[in-house]
Coordinates of C-alpha atoms in Angstrom, one line a residue:
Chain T
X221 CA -16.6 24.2 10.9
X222 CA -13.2 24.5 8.7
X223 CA -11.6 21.2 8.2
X224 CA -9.5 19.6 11.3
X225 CA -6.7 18.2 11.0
X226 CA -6.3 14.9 13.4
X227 CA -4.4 17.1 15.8
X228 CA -7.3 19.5 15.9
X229 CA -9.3 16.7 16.3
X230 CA -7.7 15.5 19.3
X231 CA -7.3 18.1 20.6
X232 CA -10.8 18.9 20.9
X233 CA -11.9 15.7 22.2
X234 CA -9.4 15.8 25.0
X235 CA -10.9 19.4 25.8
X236 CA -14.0 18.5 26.0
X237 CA -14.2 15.1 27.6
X238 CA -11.4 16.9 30.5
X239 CA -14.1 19.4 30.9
X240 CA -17.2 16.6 31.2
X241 CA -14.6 14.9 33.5
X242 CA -14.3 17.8 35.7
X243 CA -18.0 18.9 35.6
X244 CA -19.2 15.4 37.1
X245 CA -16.5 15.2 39.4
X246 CA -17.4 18.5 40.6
X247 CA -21.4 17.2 40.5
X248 CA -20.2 14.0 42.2
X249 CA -17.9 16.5 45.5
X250 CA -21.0 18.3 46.3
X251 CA -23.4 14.7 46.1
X252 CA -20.8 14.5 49.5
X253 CA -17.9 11.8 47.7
X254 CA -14.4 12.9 48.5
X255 CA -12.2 14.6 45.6
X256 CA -10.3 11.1 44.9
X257 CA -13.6 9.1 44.8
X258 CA -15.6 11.6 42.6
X259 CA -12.8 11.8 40.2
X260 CA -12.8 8.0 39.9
X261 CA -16.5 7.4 39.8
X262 CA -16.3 10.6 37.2
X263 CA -13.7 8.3 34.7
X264 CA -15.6 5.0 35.2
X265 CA -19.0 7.0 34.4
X266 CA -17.7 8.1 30.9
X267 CA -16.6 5.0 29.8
X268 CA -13.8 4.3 27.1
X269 CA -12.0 7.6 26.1
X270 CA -9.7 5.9 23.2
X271 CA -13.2 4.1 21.6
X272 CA -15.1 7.6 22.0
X273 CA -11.2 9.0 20.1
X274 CA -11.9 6.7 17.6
X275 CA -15.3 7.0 16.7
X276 CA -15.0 11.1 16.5
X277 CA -12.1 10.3 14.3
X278 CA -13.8 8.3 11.9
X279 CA -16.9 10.5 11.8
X280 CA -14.4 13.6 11.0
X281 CA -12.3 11.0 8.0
X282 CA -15.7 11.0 6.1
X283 CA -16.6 14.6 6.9
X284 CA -12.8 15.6 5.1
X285 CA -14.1 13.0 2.3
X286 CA -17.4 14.5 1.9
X287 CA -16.3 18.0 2.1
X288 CA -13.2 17.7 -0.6
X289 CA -16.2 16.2 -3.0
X290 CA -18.1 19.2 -2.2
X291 CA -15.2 21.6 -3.0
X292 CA -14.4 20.0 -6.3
X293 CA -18.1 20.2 -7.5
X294 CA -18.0 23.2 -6.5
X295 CA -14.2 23.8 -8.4
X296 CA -15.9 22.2 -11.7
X297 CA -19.1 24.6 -11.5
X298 CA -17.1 28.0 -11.6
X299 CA -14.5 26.6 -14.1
X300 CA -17.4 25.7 -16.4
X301 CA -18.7 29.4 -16.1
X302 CA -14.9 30.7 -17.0
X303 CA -14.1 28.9 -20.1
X304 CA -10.9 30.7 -21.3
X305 CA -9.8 30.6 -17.7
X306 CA -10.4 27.0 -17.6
X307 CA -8.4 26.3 -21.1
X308 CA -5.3 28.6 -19.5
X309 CA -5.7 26.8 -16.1
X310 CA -5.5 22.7 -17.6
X311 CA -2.8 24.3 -20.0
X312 CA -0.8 25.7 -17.3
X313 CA -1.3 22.6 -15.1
X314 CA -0.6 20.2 -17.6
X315 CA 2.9 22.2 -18.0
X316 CA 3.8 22.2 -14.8
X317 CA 2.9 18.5 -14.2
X318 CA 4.6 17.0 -17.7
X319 CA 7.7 19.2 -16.3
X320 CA 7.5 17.9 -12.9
X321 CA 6.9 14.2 -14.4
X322 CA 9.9 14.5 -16.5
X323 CA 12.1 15.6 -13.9
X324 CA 11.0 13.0 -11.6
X325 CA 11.8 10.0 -14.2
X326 CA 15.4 11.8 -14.5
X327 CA 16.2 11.7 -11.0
X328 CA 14.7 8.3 -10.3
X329 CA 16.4 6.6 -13.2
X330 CA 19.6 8.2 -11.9
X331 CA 19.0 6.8 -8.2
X332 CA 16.7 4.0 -8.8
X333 CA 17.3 2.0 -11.9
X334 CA 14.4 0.2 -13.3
X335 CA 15.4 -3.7 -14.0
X336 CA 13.6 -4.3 -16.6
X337 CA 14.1 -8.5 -16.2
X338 CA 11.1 -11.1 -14.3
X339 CA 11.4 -10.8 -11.1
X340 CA 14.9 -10.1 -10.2
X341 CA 14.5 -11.0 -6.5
X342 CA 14.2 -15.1 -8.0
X343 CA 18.1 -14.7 -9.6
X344 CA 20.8 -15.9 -7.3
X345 CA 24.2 -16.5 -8.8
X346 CA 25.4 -20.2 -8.7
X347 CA 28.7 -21.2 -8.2
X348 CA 30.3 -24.9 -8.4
X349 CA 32.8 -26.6 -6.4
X350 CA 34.1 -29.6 -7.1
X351 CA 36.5 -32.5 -9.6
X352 CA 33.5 -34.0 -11.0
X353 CA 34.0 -32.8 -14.3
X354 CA 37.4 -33.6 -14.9
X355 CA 36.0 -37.4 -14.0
X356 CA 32.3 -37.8 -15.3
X357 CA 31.1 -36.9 -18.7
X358 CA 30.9 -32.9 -19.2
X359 CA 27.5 -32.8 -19.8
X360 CA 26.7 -34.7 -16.5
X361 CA 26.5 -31.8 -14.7
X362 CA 24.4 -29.6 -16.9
X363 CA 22.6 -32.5 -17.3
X364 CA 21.8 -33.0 -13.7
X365 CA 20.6 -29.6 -12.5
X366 CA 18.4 -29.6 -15.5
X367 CA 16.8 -32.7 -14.3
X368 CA 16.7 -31.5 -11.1
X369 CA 14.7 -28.2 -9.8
X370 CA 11.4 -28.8 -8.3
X371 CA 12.5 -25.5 -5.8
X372 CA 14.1 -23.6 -8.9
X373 CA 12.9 -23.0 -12.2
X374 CA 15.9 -23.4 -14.3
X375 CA 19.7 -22.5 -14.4
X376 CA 21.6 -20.8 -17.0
X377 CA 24.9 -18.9 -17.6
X378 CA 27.3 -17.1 -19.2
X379 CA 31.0 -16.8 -19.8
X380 CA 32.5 -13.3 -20.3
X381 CA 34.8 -12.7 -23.2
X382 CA 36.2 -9.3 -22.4
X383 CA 36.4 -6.5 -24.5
X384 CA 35.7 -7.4 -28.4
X385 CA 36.4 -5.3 -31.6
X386 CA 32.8 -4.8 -32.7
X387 CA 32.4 -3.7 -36.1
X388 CA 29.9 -2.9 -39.0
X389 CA 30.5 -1.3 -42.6
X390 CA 33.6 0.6 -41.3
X391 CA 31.9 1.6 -37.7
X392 CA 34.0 0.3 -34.9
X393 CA 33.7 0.3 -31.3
X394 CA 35.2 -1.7 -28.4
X395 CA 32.8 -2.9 -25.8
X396 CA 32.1 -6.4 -23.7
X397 CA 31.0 -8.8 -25.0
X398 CA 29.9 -12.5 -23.4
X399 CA 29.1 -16.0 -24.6
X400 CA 26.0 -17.2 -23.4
X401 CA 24.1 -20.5 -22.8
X402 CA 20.3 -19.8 -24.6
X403 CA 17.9 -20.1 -22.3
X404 CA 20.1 -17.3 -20.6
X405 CA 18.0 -14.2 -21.8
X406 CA 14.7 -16.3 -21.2
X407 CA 15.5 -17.4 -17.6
X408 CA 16.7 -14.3 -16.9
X409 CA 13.6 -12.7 -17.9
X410 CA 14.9 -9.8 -20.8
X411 CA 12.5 -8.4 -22.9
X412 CA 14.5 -7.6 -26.4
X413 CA 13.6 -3.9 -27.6
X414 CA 13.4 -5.4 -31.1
X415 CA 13.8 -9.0 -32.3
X416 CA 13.8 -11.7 -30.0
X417 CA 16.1 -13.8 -27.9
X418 CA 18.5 -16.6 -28.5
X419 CA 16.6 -20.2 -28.4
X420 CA 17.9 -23.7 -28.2
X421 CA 18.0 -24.0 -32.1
X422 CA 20.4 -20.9 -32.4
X423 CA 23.3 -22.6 -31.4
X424 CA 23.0 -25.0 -35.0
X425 CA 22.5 -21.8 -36.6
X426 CA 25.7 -21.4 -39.2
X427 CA 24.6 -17.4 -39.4
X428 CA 26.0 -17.0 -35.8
X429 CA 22.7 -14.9 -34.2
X430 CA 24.5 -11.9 -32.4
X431 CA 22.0 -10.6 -29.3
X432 CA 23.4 -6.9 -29.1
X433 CA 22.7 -4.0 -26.6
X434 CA 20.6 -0.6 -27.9
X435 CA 23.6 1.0 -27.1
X436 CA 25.3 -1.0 -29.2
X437 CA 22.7 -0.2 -31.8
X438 CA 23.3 2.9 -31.3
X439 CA 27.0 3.0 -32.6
X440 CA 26.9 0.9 -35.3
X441 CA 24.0 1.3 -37.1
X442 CA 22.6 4.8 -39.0
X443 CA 19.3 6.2 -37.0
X444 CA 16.3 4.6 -38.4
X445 CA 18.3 1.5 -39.8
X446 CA 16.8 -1.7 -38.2
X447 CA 19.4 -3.8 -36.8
X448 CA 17.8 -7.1 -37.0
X449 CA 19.2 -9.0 -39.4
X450 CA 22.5 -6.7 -40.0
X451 CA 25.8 -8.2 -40.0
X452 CA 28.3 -7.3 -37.3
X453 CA 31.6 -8.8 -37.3
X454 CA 32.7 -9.5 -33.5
X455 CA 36.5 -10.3 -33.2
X456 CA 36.4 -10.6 -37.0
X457 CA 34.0 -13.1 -36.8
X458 CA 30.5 -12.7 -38.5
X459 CA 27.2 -12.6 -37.1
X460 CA 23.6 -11.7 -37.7
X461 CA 21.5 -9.3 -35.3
X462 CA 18.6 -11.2 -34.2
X463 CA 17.8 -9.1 -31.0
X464 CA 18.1 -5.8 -29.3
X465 CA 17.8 -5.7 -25.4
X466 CA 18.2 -2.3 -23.2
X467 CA 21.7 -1.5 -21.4
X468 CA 21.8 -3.0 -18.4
X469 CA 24.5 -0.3 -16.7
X470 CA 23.7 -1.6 -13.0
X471 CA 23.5 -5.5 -13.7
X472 CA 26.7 -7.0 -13.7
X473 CA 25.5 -10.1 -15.9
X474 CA 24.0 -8.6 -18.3
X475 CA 26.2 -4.7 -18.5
X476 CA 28.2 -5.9 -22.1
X477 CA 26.6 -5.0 -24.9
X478 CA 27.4 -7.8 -27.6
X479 CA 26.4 -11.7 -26.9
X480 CA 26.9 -14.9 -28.8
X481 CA 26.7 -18.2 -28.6
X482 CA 29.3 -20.9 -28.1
X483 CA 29.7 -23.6 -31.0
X484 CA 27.4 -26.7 -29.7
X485 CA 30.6 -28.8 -29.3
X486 CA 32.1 -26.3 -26.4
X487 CA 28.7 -25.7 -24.5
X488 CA 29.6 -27.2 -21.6
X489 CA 32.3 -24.8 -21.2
X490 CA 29.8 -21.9 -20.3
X491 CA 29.6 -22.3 -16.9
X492 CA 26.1 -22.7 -15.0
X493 CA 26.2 -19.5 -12.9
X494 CA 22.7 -18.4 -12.3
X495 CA 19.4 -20.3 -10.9
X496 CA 16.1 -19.0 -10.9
X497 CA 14.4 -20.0 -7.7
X498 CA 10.5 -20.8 -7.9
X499 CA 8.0 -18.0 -6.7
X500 CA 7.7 -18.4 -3.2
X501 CA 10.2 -21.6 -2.5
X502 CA 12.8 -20.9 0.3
X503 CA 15.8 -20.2 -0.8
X504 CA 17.2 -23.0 1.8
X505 CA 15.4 -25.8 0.4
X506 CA 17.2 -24.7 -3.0
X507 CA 20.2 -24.9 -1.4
X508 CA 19.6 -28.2 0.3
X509 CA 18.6 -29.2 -3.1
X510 CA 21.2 -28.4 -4.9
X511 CA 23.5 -29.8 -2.3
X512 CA 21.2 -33.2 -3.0
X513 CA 22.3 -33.0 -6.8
X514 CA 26.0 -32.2 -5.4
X515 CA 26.3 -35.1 -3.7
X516 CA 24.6 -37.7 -6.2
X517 CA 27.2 -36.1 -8.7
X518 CA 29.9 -36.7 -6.1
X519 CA 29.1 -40.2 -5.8
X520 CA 28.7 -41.0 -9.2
X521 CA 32.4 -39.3 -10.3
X522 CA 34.1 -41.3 -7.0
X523 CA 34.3 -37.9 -5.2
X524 CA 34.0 -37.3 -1.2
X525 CA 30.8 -35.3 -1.0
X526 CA 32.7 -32.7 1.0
X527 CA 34.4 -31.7 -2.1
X528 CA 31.4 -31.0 -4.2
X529 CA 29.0 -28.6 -3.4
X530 CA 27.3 -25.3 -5.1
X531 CA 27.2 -22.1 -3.1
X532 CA 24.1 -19.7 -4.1
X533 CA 23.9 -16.3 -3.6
X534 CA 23.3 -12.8 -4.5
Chain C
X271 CA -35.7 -11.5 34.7
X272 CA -34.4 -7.7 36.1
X273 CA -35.9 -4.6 34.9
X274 CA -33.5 -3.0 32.2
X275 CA -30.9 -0.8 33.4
X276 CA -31.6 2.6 33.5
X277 CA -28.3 3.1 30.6
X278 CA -30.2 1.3 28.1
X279 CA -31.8 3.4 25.5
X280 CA -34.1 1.8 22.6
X281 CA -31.5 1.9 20.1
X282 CA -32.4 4.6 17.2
X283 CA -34.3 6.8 20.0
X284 CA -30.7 8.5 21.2
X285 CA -30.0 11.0 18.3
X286 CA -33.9 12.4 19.0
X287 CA -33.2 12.7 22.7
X288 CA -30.2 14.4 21.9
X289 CA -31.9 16.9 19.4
X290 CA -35.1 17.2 21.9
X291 CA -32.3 18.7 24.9
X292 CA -30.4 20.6 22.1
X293 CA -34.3 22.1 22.0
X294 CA -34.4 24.1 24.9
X295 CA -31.2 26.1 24.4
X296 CA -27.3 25.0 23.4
X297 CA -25.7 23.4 25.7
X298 CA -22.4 21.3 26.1
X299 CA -22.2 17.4 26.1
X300 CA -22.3 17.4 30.0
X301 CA -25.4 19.4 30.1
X302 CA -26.7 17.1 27.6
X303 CA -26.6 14.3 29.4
X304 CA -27.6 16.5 32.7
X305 CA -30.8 17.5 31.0
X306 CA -31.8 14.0 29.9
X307 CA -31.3 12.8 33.6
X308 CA -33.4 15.7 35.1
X309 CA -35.8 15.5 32.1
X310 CA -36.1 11.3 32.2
X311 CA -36.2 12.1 36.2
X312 CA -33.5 10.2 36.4
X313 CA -33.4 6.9 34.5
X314 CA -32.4 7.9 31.4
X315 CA -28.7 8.3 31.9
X316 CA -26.9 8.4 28.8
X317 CA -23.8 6.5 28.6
X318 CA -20.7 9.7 28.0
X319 CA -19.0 7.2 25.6
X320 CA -21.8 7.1 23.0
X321 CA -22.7 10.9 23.6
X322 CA -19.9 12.4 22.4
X323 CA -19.5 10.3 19.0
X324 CA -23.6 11.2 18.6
X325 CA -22.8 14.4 19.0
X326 CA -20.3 14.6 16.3
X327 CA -22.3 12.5 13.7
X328 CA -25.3 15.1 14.7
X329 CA -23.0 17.8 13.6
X330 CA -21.5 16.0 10.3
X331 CA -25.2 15.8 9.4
X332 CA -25.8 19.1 9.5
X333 CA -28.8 18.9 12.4
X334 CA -26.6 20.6 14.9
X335 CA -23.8 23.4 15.4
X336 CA -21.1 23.4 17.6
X337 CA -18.8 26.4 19.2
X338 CA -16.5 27.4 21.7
X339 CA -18.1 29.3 24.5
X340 CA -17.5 30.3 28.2
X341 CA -19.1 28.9 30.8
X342 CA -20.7 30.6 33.9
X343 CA -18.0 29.2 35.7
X344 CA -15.4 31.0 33.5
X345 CA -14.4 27.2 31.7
X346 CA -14.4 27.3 27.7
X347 CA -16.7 24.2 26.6
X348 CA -18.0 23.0 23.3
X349 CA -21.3 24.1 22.9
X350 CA -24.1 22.3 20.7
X351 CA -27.1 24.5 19.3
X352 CA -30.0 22.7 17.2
X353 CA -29.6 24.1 13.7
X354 CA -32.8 24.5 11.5
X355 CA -32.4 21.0 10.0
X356 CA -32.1 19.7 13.4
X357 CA -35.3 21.3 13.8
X358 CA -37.0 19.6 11.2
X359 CA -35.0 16.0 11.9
X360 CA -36.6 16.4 15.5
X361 CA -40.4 16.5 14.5
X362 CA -39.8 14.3 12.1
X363 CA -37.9 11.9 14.8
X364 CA -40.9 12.8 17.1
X365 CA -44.0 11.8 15.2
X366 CA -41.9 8.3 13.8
X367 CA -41.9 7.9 17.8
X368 CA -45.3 8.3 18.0
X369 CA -46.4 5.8 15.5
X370 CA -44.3 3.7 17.1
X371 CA -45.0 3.8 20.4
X372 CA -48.9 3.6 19.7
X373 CA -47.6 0.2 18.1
X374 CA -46.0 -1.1 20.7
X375 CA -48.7 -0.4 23.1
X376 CA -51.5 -1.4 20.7
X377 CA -49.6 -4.9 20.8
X378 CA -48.9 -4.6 25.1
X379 CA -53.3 -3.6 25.2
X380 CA -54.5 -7.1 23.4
X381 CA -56.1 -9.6 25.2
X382 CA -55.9 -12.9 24.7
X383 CA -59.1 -15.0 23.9
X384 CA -61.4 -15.6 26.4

């Protein structure tokens, strides 16, 4: 028997459990029962149809497993009597499949970008609303959604600067650039191409790290130069490479190509605009959270409640 | 306690009666169970539900066939023919009934002590 497909398989069933249907009613009309009564006495006689469907299915499953093992055995005997046949055959197949492959990634990279960052689905932006700061210490807020976040993991942000003059031994280019808090790569969840990403002891470093895209890289530095530890000179200022990430075309916080720090003194002025919920916390208790810390903040600075809050979303 | 229903069948034993009706010449599933009745005179009447996924396991195996055929009545019907392993599956079936049959009724014969 060929292999059936699940319609075949059907299909057959149905035929022949209508023709054991009509062969006992038939048996049961000339035992003397009336049409109606032989047919019913016929359908409670055979039982379940959909468990009999079943079971023929699943007995047919393996036979399509079996069989297909059978085959490639089979496959793997003659292409071991046909050597050169064999080496043209993988040759022509690998071809074929690398080609395939490649086009595949194109396409999907074009349509589907990969996010190359932990768990994207954890990042919400995080936006504050309130007069708290212009009454309470700046680094109270900060401050207090550090201390807080059993539902989220951390918060970070980032402040963008707008296009900046980006320059290296004569090479120029214009392209974003931003001014990050440092745990921003590391909550965010970048892995750097080469080097690593900005830590907390960065900001007292006097060489001014530069984090910088691979497109950057890419336009300021000679092929098979390694940027890490190359100078580039943003807005005139002087930095040092100590990271390459990917270019992040479809995320908006991260699609600049050049970031630095802020000088310790003028932190605060990055704004906290992204929270990393826990794995698995609702996103509601985050907000009710957060709307906890708003309100302690509120009371603190002298504030109504109603006028401080922090909205979270995508 | 009532005698068991005639539907029962000692589990195991229904793939042998199977192969024993598939004996006397192919036949479709209704036949099947037709022949068992007029063979068991009657109290053997195999439940249609676990016929059918017999059947198909009995053909997976390899111990029986299956076609499309005509009947005498003009109907097409699956027919089931005994194939040679079926054959051998059956008398192998049979004498494993044998031995344990004679069991069963060495154990029914003994008397207790006087």
């Amino acid at each position: 028997m060929s292999r059936p497909d699940r319609d075949e398989i059907d299909a057959r069933i149905a035929e022949e459990m209508s023709f054991h249907l009509d062969m006992e009613s038939a048996r049961n009309v000339e035992l003397g029962m009336p049409p109606d009564e032989a047919r019913r006495r016929a359908n409670v006689a055979f039982g379940g149809r959909e468990r009999v469907r079943e079971e023929a299915r699943d007995v047919f499953r393996v036979r399509w497993l079996d069989e297909f093992i059978a085959d490639a055995r089979f496959a793997a005997r003659t292409l071991a009597r046909r050597p050169t046949f064999l080496v043209v055959a993988v040759v022509s197949l690998g071809l074929a499949i690398a080609l395939n492959t490649t086009m595949y990634s194109v396409l999907d990279a074009l349509i589907n970008p990969v996010i190359d960052i932990r768990r994207p689905d954890l990042l919400y932006r995080l936006q504050y609303f309130g007069n708290v700061r212009k009454r309470l210490d700046r680094r109270a807020l900060p401050e207090a959604l550090s201390a807080g976040g059993r539902s989220y993991e951390g918060v970070s942000g980032w402040q963008s600067r707008g296009e900046a003059l980006l320059e290296r031994n004569g090479r120029l280019t214009v392209l974003g650039h931003d001014n990050v808090r440092p745990n921003f790569f590391s909550l965010l969840g970048v892995r750097p191409i080469v080097g690593r990403v900005f830590t907390d002891a960065d900001l007292y470093d006097a060489s001014h790290p530069i984090v910088i895209s691979d497109r950057l890289a890419g336009k300021l530095f000679l092929p098979g130069e390694t940027p890490i530890g190359g100078t580039i000179a943003v807005n005139g200022v002087a930095g040092t490479v100590i990271g390459v990430i990917p270019h992040y075309a479809e995320v908006p916080v991260l699609w600049n190509d050049a970031w630095t720090l802020p000088a310790p003194g003028v932190l605060a002025a990055v704004p906290l605009n992204i929270v990393r919920i826990r794995d698995g916390a609702d996103p509601r208790l985050v907000r009710d959270e957060l709307a906890t810390i708003a309100a302690n903040l509120a009371g603190e600075a002298g504030e109504p409640t109603s006028a401080t809050s922090f909205r979270m979303h995508r | 306690m009532p005698p068991a229903d005639k539907n029962d069948l000692l589990q195991g034993t229904l793939d042998m009666l199977v192969l024993k009706a598939l004996q006397l010449g192919p036949m479709h599933g209704w036949g099947i169970t037709e022949r068992l009745a007029q063979g068991s005179r009657d109290v053997l009447r195999i439940g249609q539900g676990s016929l059918y996924p017999a059947l198909y396991r009995l053909e997976k195996q390899g111990f029986v066939g299956s076609d499309w055929e005509t009947t005498e009545n003009g109907r097409r019907a699956r027919y089931y023919a005994l194939t040679a392993a079926g054959r051998k599956r059956l008398a192998a079936e049979r004498e494993s009934w044998r031995r344990m049959s004679k069991a069963v009724e060495l154990i029914l014969a003994m008397e207790s002590a006087p």
